[in-house]
Short mmCIF file of C-alpha atoms in Angstrom, two decimals:
data_model
loop_
_atom_site.label_atom_id
_atom_site.label_comp_id
_atom_site.label_asym_id
_atom_site.label_seq_id
_atom_site.Cartn_x
_atom_site.Cartn_y
_atom_site.Cartn_z
CA MET A 1 -8.65 12.80 21.26
CA LEU A 2 -8.59 13.22 17.81
CA PHE A 3 -12.23 13.18 16.92
CA ARG A 4 -13.67 13.93 20.10
CA SER A 5 -14.71 17.76 21.46
CA SER A 6 -14.72 18.06 24.87
CA THR A 7 -12.74 21.17 26.43
CA LEU A 8 -9.68 19.09 27.59
CA GLN A 9 -9.41 17.04 24.86
CA SER A 10 -9.71 20.19 22.47
CA LEU A 11 -7.01 21.72 24.67
CA GLN A 12 -4.90 18.34 24.71
CA PHE A 13 -5.58 18.12 20.47
CA GLY A 14 -4.16 22.16 20.69
CA TRP A 15 -0.97 21.12 23.12
CA ILE A 16 0.12 17.78 20.83
CA LEU A 17 0.05 20.21 17.66
CA GLY A 18 1.56 22.94 19.67
CA LEU A 19 5.03 20.66 20.85
CA LEU A 20 4.98 18.86 17.24
CA SER A 21 5.53 22.80 15.78
CA LEU A 22 8.73 22.83 18.06
CA CYS A 23 10.05 19.49 16.25
CA LYS A 24 11.77 18.65 13.23
CA TYR A 25 11.03 19.05 9.98
CA GLN A 26 8.61 15.65 10.32
CA GLY A 27 6.59 17.88 12.86
CA LEU A 28 4.81 20.08 10.25
CA LEU A 29 3.73 16.86 7.96
CA ILE A 30 2.18 15.45 10.84
CA ILE A 31 0.55 18.89 12.23
CA LEU A 32 -1.02 18.93 8.57
CA THR A 33 -1.87 15.31 8.94
CA LEU A 34 -4.00 15.66 12.02
CA VAL A 35 -5.31 18.61 11.28
CA LEU A 36 -7.07 17.49 7.56
CA LEU A 37 -8.03 14.14 9.44
CA ARG A 38 -9.49 16.35 12.14
CA LEU A 39 -11.43 18.28 9.49
CA HIS A 40 -12.48 15.77 7.57
CA HIS A 41 -14.36 14.44 10.55
CA SER A 42 -15.75 17.23 11.59
CA TRP A 43 -17.20 17.35 7.27
CA ARG A 44 -18.13 14.04 7.50
CA GLN A 45 -20.10 14.63 10.32
CA ARG A 46 -21.47 17.92 9.14
CA ARG A 47 -20.68 19.71 12.03
CA TRP A 48 -18.23 22.56 12.44
CA ARG A 49 -17.78 23.89 16.37
CA TRP A 50 -15.95 27.12 16.77
CA ARG A 51 -15.32 26.94 20.39
CA ASP A 52 -13.26 23.32 19.47
CA THR A 53 -11.04 25.39 16.72
CA ALA A 54 -10.07 28.11 19.09
CA LEU A 55 -9.29 25.90 22.02
CA ILE A 56 -7.52 23.77 19.72
CA ALA A 57 -5.78 27.23 18.31
CA PHE A 58 -5.69 28.43 22.15
CA GLY A 59 -3.58 25.35 22.95
CA TRP A 60 -1.59 25.02 19.72
CA LEU A 61 -0.12 28.83 20.39
CA MET A 62 0.43 28.47 24.23
CA LEU A 63 3.18 25.85 24.03
CA SER A 64 4.52 26.87 20.27
CA TRP A 65 4.72 30.59 21.40
CA PRO A 66 8.76 30.16 21.05
CA LEU A 67 9.03 29.07 17.47
CA TRP A 68 6.88 32.65 16.67
CA LEU A 69 8.86 34.81 18.92
CA TRP A 70 12.71 33.41 17.93
CA ASN A 71 11.42 33.61 13.96
CA GLY A 72 10.65 37.19 15.08
CA LEU A 73 13.34 38.12 16.64
CA HIS A 74 16.04 36.95 14.05
CA GLY A 75 13.87 37.76 10.52
CA TRP A 76 12.26 34.31 10.26
CA ARG A 77 15.59 33.01 9.69
CA SER A 78 14.57 28.93 10.04
CA PHE A 79 12.17 29.52 7.97
CA THR A 80 14.53 31.22 4.66
CA PHE A 81 17.12 28.61 5.69
CA GLN A 82 14.66 25.86 5.10
CA ALA A 83 13.28 27.35 1.71
CA GLY A 84 16.60 28.06 0.12
CA ARG A 85 17.68 24.76 0.60
CA THR A 86 14.75 23.76 -1.48
CA THR A 87 16.18 25.20 -4.55
CA SER A 88 19.53 24.36 -4.06
CA LEU A 89 19.66 22.51 -7.22
CA PRO A 90 18.08 23.70 -10.09
CA GLY A 91 15.52 21.50 -11.98
CA PHE A 92 14.07 18.25 -10.58
CA HIS A 93 16.27 15.15 -10.67
CA TRP A 94 14.27 12.28 -11.54
CA GLN A 95 16.83 9.73 -10.23
CA GLY A 96 16.91 11.37 -6.77
CA PRO A 97 13.85 9.66 -5.19
CA PRO A 98 14.96 5.97 -6.21
CA LEU A 99 18.31 6.26 -5.30
CA PHE A 100 17.18 7.57 -2.17
CA LEU A 101 14.52 5.15 -1.26
CA LEU A 102 17.25 2.22 -1.98
CA SER A 103 19.90 3.97 0.33
CA GLN A 104 17.28 3.99 3.03
CA LEU A 105 16.28 0.68 2.34
CA GLY A 106 19.96 -0.68 2.83
CA LEU A 107 20.05 1.48 5.88
CA LEU A 108 16.96 -0.47 7.46
CA PHE A 109 18.22 -4.08 5.47
CA PRO A 110 16.40 -4.56 2.36
CA THR A 111 14.42 -7.39 3.87
CA ILE A 112 12.98 -5.38 6.46
CA GLY A 113 12.23 -2.39 4.42
CA VAL A 114 10.55 -4.12 2.12
CA LEU A 115 8.15 -5.35 4.92
CA LEU A 116 7.65 -1.82 5.93
CA LEU A 117 6.29 -0.64 2.72
CA VAL A 118 4.40 -3.53 2.16
CA ALA A 119 2.57 -3.28 5.53
CA LEU A 120 1.97 0.61 4.42
CA LEU A 121 0.68 0.00 1.15
CA ARG A 122 -1.62 -3.35 2.01
CA ARG A 123 -5.00 -2.37 3.40
CA SER A 124 -7.96 -4.72 4.58
CA PRO A 125 -11.36 -3.94 5.32
CA GLY A 126 -10.83 -4.92 9.04
CA ASP A 127 -8.24 -2.19 9.78
CA ARG A 128 -9.10 -0.41 12.61
CA ALA A 129 -8.93 3.57 13.40
CA PRO A 130 -5.01 3.12 14.73
CA VAL A 131 -3.99 1.24 11.83
CA GLY A 132 -5.32 4.03 9.33
CA LEU A 133 -3.95 6.94 11.62
CA LEU A 134 -0.69 5.33 11.54
CA ARG A 135 -0.60 4.84 7.97
CA ALA A 136 -1.90 8.43 7.31
CA LEU A 137 1.09 9.78 9.35
CA ALA A 138 3.66 7.82 7.63
CA LEU A 139 2.57 8.23 3.86
CA PRO A 140 2.84 11.83 3.97
CA GLN A 141 6.67 11.51 4.93
CA LEU A 142 7.87 9.23 2.75
CA LEU A 143 5.95 10.83 -0.24
CA VAL A 144 7.44 14.64 0.37
CA PHE A 145 10.79 13.19 1.12
CA LEU A 146 11.01 11.09 -1.63
CA LEU A 147 10.05 14.21 -3.34
CA LEU A 148 12.43 16.38 -2.34
CA ALA A 149 14.98 13.95 -3.15
CA GLY A 150 15.03 15.37 -6.42
CA ARG A 151 15.69 18.68 -5.52
CA MET A 152 17.94 18.72 -2.73
CA GLN A 153 19.93 16.46 -0.23
CA VAL A 154 17.91 14.85 1.97
CA LEU A 155 19.74 13.27 4.77
CA SER A 156 18.78 9.96 5.99
CA SER A 157 17.59 10.29 9.35
CA TRP A 158 14.57 12.64 8.18
CA LEU A 159 12.67 9.10 7.17
CA VAL A 160 13.13 7.51 10.71
CA PRO A 161 10.00 8.75 12.28
CA ALA A 162 7.77 7.33 9.17
CA TRP A 163 9.92 4.04 9.64
CA TRP A 164 9.05 4.02 13.20
CA LEU A 165 5.34 4.53 12.38
CA LEU A 166 5.50 1.62 10.06
CA LEU A 167 6.32 -1.03 12.66
CA PRO A 168 3.51 -1.46 14.67
CA LEU A 169 1.51 -2.01 11.22
CA ALA A 170 4.23 -4.61 10.16
CA ALA A 171 4.31 -6.50 13.47
CA ALA A 172 0.47 -6.59 13.69
CA TRP A 173 0.37 -8.54 10.21
CA LEU A 174 2.97 -10.64 10.45
CA ALA A 175 1.63 -12.09 13.58
CA GLN A 176 -1.09 -13.38 11.59
CA PRO A 177 -0.51 -17.16 11.22
CA ALA A 178 -2.10 -17.28 7.29
CA VAL A 179 0.23 -14.27 6.27
CA TRP A 180 3.29 -16.82 6.93
CA ARG A 181 1.42 -19.28 3.93
CA ARG A 182 3.18 -17.07 1.10
CA LEU A 183 6.24 -18.41 0.04
CA TRP A 184 7.91 -15.05 -0.62
CA LEU A 185 7.26 -14.34 2.62
CA ARG A 186 9.15 -17.19 4.20
CA GLY A 187 12.03 -16.74 1.82
CA LEU A 188 12.34 -13.20 2.90
CA ALA A 189 12.18 -14.44 6.60
CA LEU A 190 14.49 -17.33 5.53
CA PHE A 191 16.96 -14.79 3.89
CA THR A 192 16.94 -12.32 7.09
CA LEU A 193 17.93 -15.17 9.25
CA ILE A 194 20.89 -16.02 7.12
CA ALA A 195 21.96 -12.54 6.46
CA VAL A 196 21.80 -10.54 9.34
CA PRO A 197 24.01 -13.22 11.49
CA LEU A 198 26.58 -13.12 8.81
CA ARG A 199 26.77 -9.66 8.28
CA SER A 200 27.21 -9.06 11.64
CA GLU A 201 30.00 -11.71 12.05
CA GLU A 202 31.77 -9.62 8.91
CA HIS A 203 31.18 -6.46 10.74
CA THR A 204 32.76 -7.66 14.04
CA SER A 205 35.39 -9.17 12.28
CA GLU A 206 36.52 -5.48 10.55
CA LEU A 207 36.47 -3.78 14.09
#
């Protein structure tokens, strides 16, 4: 659907963009990523079809119109509110991004977070198109919210969609038998098997 150009597929792509427009902040990043991927594909194919572009824009407006109507009637309040949050802290605080990343790893459980980051950064010549798409959707979210952590308070839940997108990449990587020859990965798995039950038992006893 992303790289195909029939009438129905172009409309469906527009509908997806429209639904994403009604979502949280991550939706904007996903929209920009999908549009850039589509433009890059058209540029590589040396083919630009105005009919498909119009269909995508029409499908997008069909489902995103409540966002524009409500903001138009209320002085674009949701946009001005979010723009104001990015300037709530003077300057850029360099300790913000690494601290935010460490907090995310702690919430995920450190070993799981490390595996997800390895799956994101690892590239293989045999990667298929869905793998590249998941990576392309997750990476901008991770980078943007890490940078925003130096300018404003970023909620821990904002990166949850990015981590979910990385789960299939990590699972596909761990499913390869040759991967388990790495000693560090075996140690990571052993630590997880021991630490998770202990932490769960400790948490249960506190209750």
